[in-house]
mmCIF file of C-alpha atoms and ligand atoms in Angstrom:
data_model
loop_
_atom_site.group_PDB
_atom_site.id
_atom_site.type_symbol
_atom_site.label_atom_id
_atom_site.label_comp_id
_atom_site.label_asym_id
_atom_site.label_seq_id
_atom_site.Cartn_x
_atom_site.Cartn_y
_atom_site.Cartn_z
ATOM 1 C CA MET A 277 107.032 121.576 46.016
ATOM 2 C CA SER A 278 107.985 120.089 49.400
ATOM 3 C CA LEU A 279 106.807 116.933 51.145
ATOM 4 C CA SER A 280 108.908 117.604 54.199
ATOM 5 C CA GLY A 281 107.449 115.990 57.343
ATOM 6 C CA LYS A 282 105.163 113.667 55.370
ATOM 7 C CA ILE A 283 105.149 109.895 55.804
ATOM 8 C CA ALA A 284 104.649 108.015 52.516
ATOM 9 C CA VAL A 285 104.050 104.318 51.883
ATOM 10 C CA VAL A 286 104.829 103.024 48.386
ATOM 11 C CA THR A 287 103.675 99.451 47.746
ATOM 12 C CA GLY A 288 106.014 97.583 45.448
ATOM 13 C CA GLY A 289 108.553 100.331 46.070
ATOM 14 C CA SER A 290 111.539 98.021 45.733
ATOM 15 C CA ARG A 291 111.857 97.968 41.949
ATOM 16 C CA GLY A 292 110.838 99.639 38.698
ATOM 17 C CA ILE A 293 108.219 102.369 38.845
ATOM 18 C CA GLY A 294 107.798 102.015 42.618
ATOM 19 C CA ARG A 295 111.519 102.572 43.150
ATOM 20 C CA ALA A 296 111.471 105.791 41.096
ATOM 21 C CA ILE A 297 108.373 106.990 42.996
ATOM 22 C CA SER A 298 110.027 106.213 46.356
ATOM 23 C CA GLN A 299 113.206 108.055 45.376
ATOM 24 C CA ARG A 300 111.254 111.075 44.108
ATOM 25 C CA LEU A 301 109.022 111.402 47.197
ATOM 26 C CA ALA A 302 112.098 111.064 49.432
ATOM 27 C CA ALA A 303 113.950 113.698 47.391
ATOM 28 C CA LEU A 304 111.027 116.036 48.068
ATOM 29 C CA GLY A 305 111.444 115.470 51.817
ATOM 30 C CA ALA A 306 109.021 112.649 52.695
ATOM 31 C CA LEU A 307 110.047 109.699 54.841
ATOM 32 C CA VAL A 308 109.302 106.794 52.510
ATOM 33 C CA ILE A 309 108.296 103.292 53.579
ATOM 34 C CA VAL A 310 109.421 101.081 50.694
ATOM 35 C CA ASN A 311 107.235 97.972 50.561
ATOM 36 C CA TYR A 312 108.209 94.720 48.834
ATOM 37 C CA VAL A 313 106.934 91.156 48.869
ATOM 38 C CA SER A 314 109.981 88.940 48.307
ATOM 39 C CA ASN A 315 112.964 90.847 46.900
ATOM 40 C CA SER A 316 114.539 92.218 50.068
ATOM 41 C CA SER A 317 117.849 93.036 48.374
ATOM 42 C CA ALA A 318 116.108 95.260 45.805
ATOM 43 C CA ALA A 319 114.205 96.993 48.622
ATOM 44 C CA ASP A 320 117.456 97.516 50.558
ATOM 45 C CA GLU A 321 119.090 98.953 47.430
ATOM 46 C CA THR A 322 116.221 101.417 47.023
ATOM 47 C CA VAL A 323 116.427 102.492 50.660
ATOM 48 C CA GLN A 324 120.206 102.828 50.409
ATOM 49 C CA SER A 325 119.881 105.019 47.302
ATOM 50 C CA ILE A 326 117.416 107.233 49.175
ATOM 51 C CA ARG A 327 119.774 107.554 52.144
ATOM 52 C CA ASN A 328 122.795 108.182 49.906
ATOM 53 C CA ALA A 329 120.893 111.111 48.415
ATOM 54 C CA GLY A 330 120.273 112.495 51.940
ATOM 55 C CA GLY A 331 116.675 111.276 52.247
ATOM 56 C CA LYS A 332 114.792 109.102 54.720
ATOM 57 C CA GLY A 333 113.490 105.635 53.916
ATOM 58 C CA GLU A 334 112.939 102.188 55.304
ATOM 59 C CA ALA A 335 111.959 98.823 53.810
ATOM 60 C CA VAL A 336 108.881 96.947 55.033
ATOM 61 C CA GLN A 337 107.849 93.509 53.791
ATOM 62 C CA PHE A 338 104.193 92.585 53.325
ATOM 63 C CA ASN A 339 102.042 90.989 50.665
ATOM 64 C CA VAL A 340 99.387 93.461 49.489
ATOM 65 C CA ALA A 341 97.032 90.572 48.725
ATOM 66 C CA VAL A 342 96.944 89.298 52.324
ATOM 67 C CA SER A 343 94.775 91.321 54.680
ATOM 68 C CA GLU A 344 96.363 90.037 57.942
ATOM 69 C CA GLU A 345 99.828 91.078 56.712
ATOM 70 C CA ILE A 346 98.582 94.537 55.771
ATOM 71 C CA GLU A 347 96.789 95.091 59.071
ATOM 72 C CA ALA A 348 99.901 94.117 61.021
ATOM 73 C CA ALA A 349 102.240 96.188 58.846
ATOM 74 C CA PHE A 350 100.145 99.381 58.930
ATOM 75 C CA LYS A 351 99.607 99.013 62.694
ATOM 76 C CA LYS A 352 103.399 98.969 63.140
ATOM 77 C CA ILE A 353 103.936 101.858 60.716
ATOM 78 C CA LEU A 354 101.325 103.976 62.517
ATOM 79 C CA GLU A 355 102.787 103.121 65.929
ATOM 80 C CA ALA A 356 106.286 104.038 64.761
ATOM 81 C CA HIS A 357 105.457 107.224 62.830
ATOM 82 C CA GLY A 358 102.038 108.290 64.155
ATOM 83 C CA GLN A 359 100.647 108.957 60.683
ATOM 84 C CA VAL A 360 100.576 107.967 57.015
ATOM 85 C CA ASP A 361 100.072 110.999 54.791
ATOM 86 C CA ILE A 362 100.656 109.542 51.340
ATOM 87 C CA LEU A 363 99.810 106.066 50.060
ATOM 88 C CA VAL A 364 100.918 105.023 46.588
ATOM 89 C CA ASN A 365 99.257 101.771 45.548
ATOM 90 C CA ASN A 366 101.814 100.662 42.986
ATOM 91 C CA ALA A 367 102.430 96.922 43.561
ATOM 92 C CA GLY A 368 101.360 94.877 40.565
ATOM 93 C CA ILE A 369 101.957 91.687 38.640
ATOM 94 C CA THR A 370 101.090 90.212 35.247
ATOM 95 C CA ARG A 371 100.066 86.646 34.365
ATOM 96 C CA ASP A 372 99.435 87.132 30.645
ATOM 97 C CA THR A 373 97.657 84.629 28.443
ATOM 98 C CA LEU A 374 94.712 84.516 26.073
ATOM 99 C CA LEU A 375 91.264 84.167 27.637
ATOM 100 C CA MET A 376 90.756 80.621 26.331
ATOM 101 C CA LYS A 377 93.926 79.490 28.111
ATOM 102 C CA MET A 378 93.566 81.533 31.279
ATOM 103 C CA LYS A 379 93.448 79.469 34.463
ATOM 104 C CA ASP A 380 91.424 80.459 37.527
ATOM 105 C CA GLU A 381 94.691 80.893 39.454
ATOM 106 C CA GLN A 382 96.040 83.373 36.886
ATOM 107 C CA TRP A 383 92.850 85.395 37.185
ATOM 108 C CA ASP A 384 92.811 85.245 40.999
ATOM 109 C CA GLU A 385 96.506 86.065 41.483
ATOM 110 C CA VAL A 386 96.295 89.199 39.329
ATOM 111 C CA LEU A 387 92.968 90.399 40.750
ATOM 112 C CA ASN A 388 94.119 89.770 44.330
ATOM 113 C CA THR A 389 97.417 91.611 43.995
ATOM 114 C CA ASN A 390 96.465 94.387 41.587
ATOM 115 C CA LEU A 391 92.924 95.211 42.754
ATOM 116 C CA LYS A 392 92.204 93.663 46.165
ATOM 117 C CA GLY A 393 95.624 94.922 47.304
ATOM 118 C CA VAL A 394 94.590 98.494 46.464
ATOM 119 C CA PHE A 395 91.355 98.072 48.434
ATOM 120 C CA LEU A 396 93.117 96.576 51.476
ATOM 121 C CA CYS A 397 95.916 99.162 51.690
ATOM 122 C CA THR A 398 93.527 102.073 51.112
ATOM 123 C CA LYS A 399 91.231 100.788 53.858
ATOM 124 C CA ALA A 400 94.216 100.355 56.186
ATOM 125 C CA VAL A 401 95.260 104.045 55.914
ATOM 126 C CA SER A 402 91.879 105.723 55.554
ATOM 127 C CA ARG A 403 90.972 105.941 59.259
ATOM 128 C CA ALA A 404 94.289 107.604 60.176
ATOM 129 C CA MET A 405 94.041 109.985 57.214
ATOM 130 C CA MET A 406 90.448 110.891 58.127
ATOM 131 C CA LYS A 407 91.513 111.741 61.678
ATOM 132 C CA GLN A 408 94.287 114.054 60.494
ATOM 133 C CA ARG A 409 92.003 115.467 57.771
ATOM 134 C CA TRP A 410 94.770 115.286 55.181
ATOM 135 C CA GLY A 411 95.789 112.498 52.886
ATOM 136 C CA ARG A 412 96.903 111.626 49.392
ATOM 137 C CA ILE A 413 96.071 108.241 47.879
ATOM 138 C CA ILE A 414 97.532 107.603 44.432
ATOM 139 C CA ASN A 415 96.697 104.419 42.559
ATOM 140 C CA ILE A 416 98.799 103.147 39.672
ATOM 141 C CA THR A 417 96.516 101.780 36.981
ATOM 142 C CA SER A 418 97.516 101.274 33.317
ATOM 143 C CA VAL A 419 96.725 102.319 29.765
ATOM 144 C CA VAL A 420 95.482 98.730 29.476
ATOM 145 C CA GLY A 421 92.754 99.455 32.035
ATOM 146 C CA PHE A 422 91.354 102.090 29.635
ATOM 147 C CA ALA A 423 92.065 100.558 26.224
ATOM 148 C CA GLY A 424 92.130 96.783 26.924
ATOM 149 C CA ASN A 425 94.793 94.442 25.585
ATOM 150 C CA ALA A 426 94.616 90.971 24.049
ATOM 151 C CA GLY A 427 96.290 88.482 26.387
ATOM 152 C CA GLN A 428 95.725 90.634 29.474
ATOM 153 C CA ALA A 429 92.022 90.197 30.342
ATOM 154 C CA ASN A 430 92.870 89.596 34.014
ATOM 155 C CA TYR A 431 95.285 92.552 34.211
ATOM 156 C CA ALA A 432 92.970 94.907 32.281
ATOM 157 C CA ALA A 433 90.021 93.949 34.507
ATOM 158 C CA ALA A 434 92.054 94.687 37.629
ATOM 159 C CA LYS A 435 93.376 97.994 36.267
ATOM 160 C CA ALA A 436 89.904 99.106 35.090
ATOM 161 C CA GLY A 437 88.620 98.080 38.527
ATOM 162 C CA ILE A 438 91.107 100.520 40.062
ATOM 163 C CA VAL A 439 89.466 103.301 38.043
ATOM 164 C CA GLY A 440 86.006 102.699 39.532
ATOM 165 C CA PHE A 441 87.487 102.154 42.981
ATOM 166 C CA THR A 442 89.474 105.402 42.824
ATOM 167 C CA LYS A 443 86.467 107.505 41.788
ATOM 168 C CA SER A 444 84.217 105.941 44.468
ATOM 169 C CA VAL A 445 86.695 106.378 47.302
ATOM 170 C CA ALA A 446 87.512 109.906 46.082
ATOM 171 C CA ARG A 447 83.825 110.750 46.594
ATOM 172 C CA GLU A 448 83.747 109.091 50.036
ATOM 173 C CA LEU A 449 86.843 110.825 51.381
ATOM 174 C CA ALA A 450 86.734 114.232 49.660
ATOM 175 C CA SER A 451 85.120 116.071 52.571
ATOM 176 C CA ARG A 452 87.875 114.836 54.910
ATOM 177 C CA GLY A 453 90.719 116.526 53.059
ATOM 178 C CA ILE A 454 91.829 113.306 51.380
ATOM 179 C CA THR A 455 92.338 113.167 47.624
ATOM 180 C CA VAL A 456 92.289 109.900 45.698
ATOM 181 C CA ASN A 457 93.700 109.910 42.181
ATOM 182 C CA GLY A 458 95.401 107.626 39.718
ATOM 183 C CA VAL A 459 98.264 107.560 37.274
ATOM 184 C CA ALA A 460 97.912 105.428 34.143
ATOM 185 C CA PRO A 461 101.309 104.569 32.664
ATOM 186 C CA GLY A 462 101.741 103.476 29.079
ATOM 187 C CA TYR A 463 104.724 101.202 28.357
ATOM 188 C CA ILE A 464 107.532 101.884 30.796
ATOM 189 C CA VAL A 465 110.929 100.157 30.817
ATOM 190 C CA THR A 466 111.033 97.980 33.980
ATOM 191 C CA ASP A 467 111.442 94.285 34.846
ATOM 192 C CA MET A 468 107.748 93.892 33.926
ATOM 193 C CA THR A 469 108.327 94.882 30.288
ATOM 194 C CA ARG A 470 112.056 94.207 29.785
ATOM 195 C CA ASP A 471 111.597 90.687 28.443
ATOM 196 C CA LEU A 472 109.059 91.483 25.741
ATOM 197 C CA SER A 473 110.198 90.192 22.340
ATOM 198 C CA ASP A 474 111.483 92.664 19.739
ATOM 199 C CA GLU A 475 108.374 91.934 17.700
ATOM 200 C CA VAL A 476 106.019 92.915 20.553
ATOM 201 C CA THR A 477 108.139 95.956 21.466
ATOM 202 C CA ASN A 478 108.144 97.164 17.850
ATOM 203 C CA LYS A 479 104.370 96.737 17.664
ATOM 204 C CA ILE A 480 103.942 98.791 20.829
ATOM 205 C CA MET A 481 106.359 101.481 19.578
ATOM 206 C CA ALA A 482 104.303 101.843 16.409
ATOM 207 C CA GLU A 483 101.320 102.853 18.569
ATOM 208 C CA ILE A 484 103.212 105.514 20.545
ATOM 209 C CA PRO A 485 103.152 108.934 18.831
ATOM 210 C CA MET A 486 106.296 109.984 20.717
ATOM 211 C CA GLY A 487 108.051 106.877 19.364
ATOM 212 C CA VAL A 488 109.831 105.891 22.584
ATOM 213 C CA LEU A 489 109.020 103.822 25.683
ATOM 214 C CA GLY A 490 108.611 105.706 28.957
ATOM 215 C CA GLU A 491 110.934 105.767 31.969
ATOM 216 C CA ALA A 492 109.926 105.066 35.576
ATOM 217 C CA GLU A 493 110.836 108.687 36.397
ATOM 218 C CA ASP A 494 108.062 109.882 34.068
ATOM 219 C CA ILE A 495 105.549 108.216 36.392
ATOM 220 C CA ALA A 496 107.293 109.513 39.515
ATOM 221 C CA GLY A 497 106.782 113.080 38.273
ATOM 222 C CA ALA A 498 103.013 112.643 37.939
ATOM 223 C CA VAL A 499 102.782 110.949 41.343
ATOM 224 C CA SER A 500 104.762 113.677 43.081
ATOM 225 C CA TYR A 501 102.433 116.332 41.655
ATOM 226 C CA LEU A 502 99.346 114.466 42.926
ATOM 227 C CA ALA A 503 101.004 114.056 46.350
ATOM 228 C CA SER A 504 101.739 117.766 46.648
ATOM 229 C CA ASP A 505 99.722 120.728 47.870
ATOM 230 C CA ASP A 506 99.609 121.965 44.270
ATOM 231 C CA ALA A 507 97.074 119.182 43.606
ATOM 232 C CA ARG A 508 94.871 119.945 46.617
ATOM 233 C CA TYR A 509 91.752 120.544 44.457
ATOM 234 C CA VAL A 510 92.296 117.487 42.235
ATOM 235 C CA THR A 511 90.451 114.290 43.160
ATOM 236 C CA GLY A 512 88.988 111.286 41.350
ATOM 237 C CA GLN A 513 91.234 111.999 38.344
ATOM 238 C CA PHE A 514 93.763 110.095 36.254
ATOM 239 C CA ILE A 515 96.953 111.386 34.710
ATOM 240 C CA HIS A 516 97.832 109.430 31.556
ATOM 241 C CA VAL A 517 101.594 109.181 31.070
ATOM 242 C CA ASN A 518 101.965 107.258 27.833
ATOM 243 C CA GLY A 519 103.681 109.273 25.077
ATOM 244 C CA GLY A 520 100.297 109.803 23.418
ATOM 245 C CA MET A 521 99.506 106.091 23.076
ATOM 246 C CA TYR A 522 95.994 106.582 24.447
ATOM 247 C CA MET A 523 94.178 109.914 24.248
HETATM 248 P P1 NDP B 805 107.979 95.523 38.482
HETATM 249 O O1 NDP B 805 107.666 94.115 38.118
HETATM 250 O O2 NDP B 805 109.238 96.139 38.012
HETATM 251 O O3 NDP B 805 107.903 95.686 40.090
HETATM 252 C C1 NDP B 805 106.804 95.183 40.776
HETATM 253 C C2 NDP B 805 106.859 95.631 42.216
HETATM 254 O O4 NDP B 805 105.680 95.174 42.882
HETATM 255 C C3 NDP B 805 108.029 95.045 42.968
HETATM 256 O O5 NDP B 805 108.485 96.017 43.891
HETATM 257 C C4 NDP B 805 107.417 93.848 43.691
HETATM 258 O O6 NDP B 805 108.087 93.484 44.899
HETATM 259 C C5 NDP B 805 106.038 94.420 44.024
HETATM 260 N N1 NDP B 805 105.032 93.401 44.285
HETATM 261 C C6 NDP B 805 104.566 92.438 43.442
HETATM 262 N N2 NDP B 805 103.641 91.698 44.054
HETATM 263 C C7 NDP B 805 103.496 92.200 45.311
HETATM 264 C C8 NDP B 805 102.698 91.861 46.432
HETATM 265 N N3 NDP B 805 101.847 90.833 46.390
HETATM 266 N N4 NDP B 805 102.827 92.588 47.573
HETATM 267 C C9 NDP B 805 103.708 93.615 47.632
HETATM 268 N N5 NDP B 805 104.488 93.982 46.616
HETATM 269 C C10 NDP B 805 104.394 93.282 45.463
HETATM 270 O O7 NDP B 805 106.712 96.352 37.991
HETATM 271 P P2 NDP B 805 106.605 97.847 37.407
HETATM 272 O O8 NDP B 805 107.471 98.746 38.159
HETATM 273 O O9 NDP B 805 106.732 97.765 35.931
HETATM 274 O O10 NDP B 805 105.063 98.165 37.702
HETATM 275 C C11 NDP B 805 104.639 98.927 38.822
HETATM 276 C C12 NDP B 805 103.168 99.236 38.665
HETATM 277 O O11 NDP B 805 102.957 99.950 37.446
HETATM 278 C C13 NDP B 805 102.295 97.983 38.577
HETATM 279 O O12 NDP B 805 101.065 98.215 39.235
HETATM 280 C C14 NDP B 805 102.078 97.835 37.077
HETATM 281 O O13 NDP B 805 100.904 97.122 36.803
HETATM 282 C C15 NDP B 805 101.975 99.286 36.662
HETATM 283 N N6 NDP B 805 102.247 99.512 35.249
HETATM 284 C C16 NDP B 805 103.455 99.201 34.693
HETATM 285 C C17 NDP B 805 103.675 99.436 33.355
HETATM 286 C C18 NDP B 805 104.971 99.139 32.680
HETATM 287 O O14 NDP B 805 105.024 99.320 31.459
HETATM 288 N N7 NDP B 805 106.006 98.732 33.378
HETATM 289 C C19 NDP B 805 102.610 99.991 32.494
HETATM 290 C C20 NDP B 805 101.385 100.282 33.187
HETATM 291 C C21 NDP B 805 101.224 100.047 34.518
HETATM 292 P P3 NDP B 805 109.381 92.478 44.902
HETATM 293 O O15 NDP B 805 110.549 93.334 44.480
HETATM 294 O O16 NDP B 805 109.472 91.979 46.302
HETATM 295 O O17 NDP B 805 109.061 91.400 43.911
#
């Protein structure tokens, strides 16, 4: 499996799952644009780790929820590299609380980053991918988008929205050589889940047949398959990487 010569953009590539995806795609030969919103030192660390391993990467700041920032960033990326072959829509946030307590802002922030961001970045690369008649768009959803979760109505709505979006765009772009798929992680150890209480973690563990939390690298493996030529006939699909938590 080689991604040599490919240009990949990973949103939220600075930390956690996005970092592991960036490192994996770079290890397979892609030049990886590591996006972040505010943590430039984490993005620099990711890029440095890619370069130390002999790969190519660069950090680019933009907020996936702001269309002007995305337009400007993708214009620059396309001018500099001439193409974007792989887009991984990974950036995401949580603002967890029960429905009765959920404020409009908590709903809007999560929907704007986790769902509108996927729409905006996908739109920004689709014209260039259509012209080159090759592209891979991989959207990171969640087990929660399929199973729901108390306290995460905003997050689950956004992640389930990604499912419908992915299937629709997969149908629109299939004839142009572009595949659009998703990966649905279960519980993965990252900054997003690190601070869960022991009680919550134990409850989650009890629902995972494999009995362990996942690692960011587990998601990177699924993403790299979908980005490769091996997956050329796979579109509109989701790979569930969750230790059996949801079947
Ligand atoms: P982290 O909190 O560890 O990292 C989040 C990343 O997203 C960071 O790189 C952050 O950038 C970036 N980001 C956040 N908001 C924006 C924005 N507005 N614009 C651009 N970048 C942004 O999260 P994870 O690695 O855990 O999660 C990655 C994806 O996987 C998310 O979509 C998440 O919903 C999904 N997921 C995670 C699971 C888990 O168990 N961890 C389970 C299921 C799905 P910066 O460094 O600048 O803050």
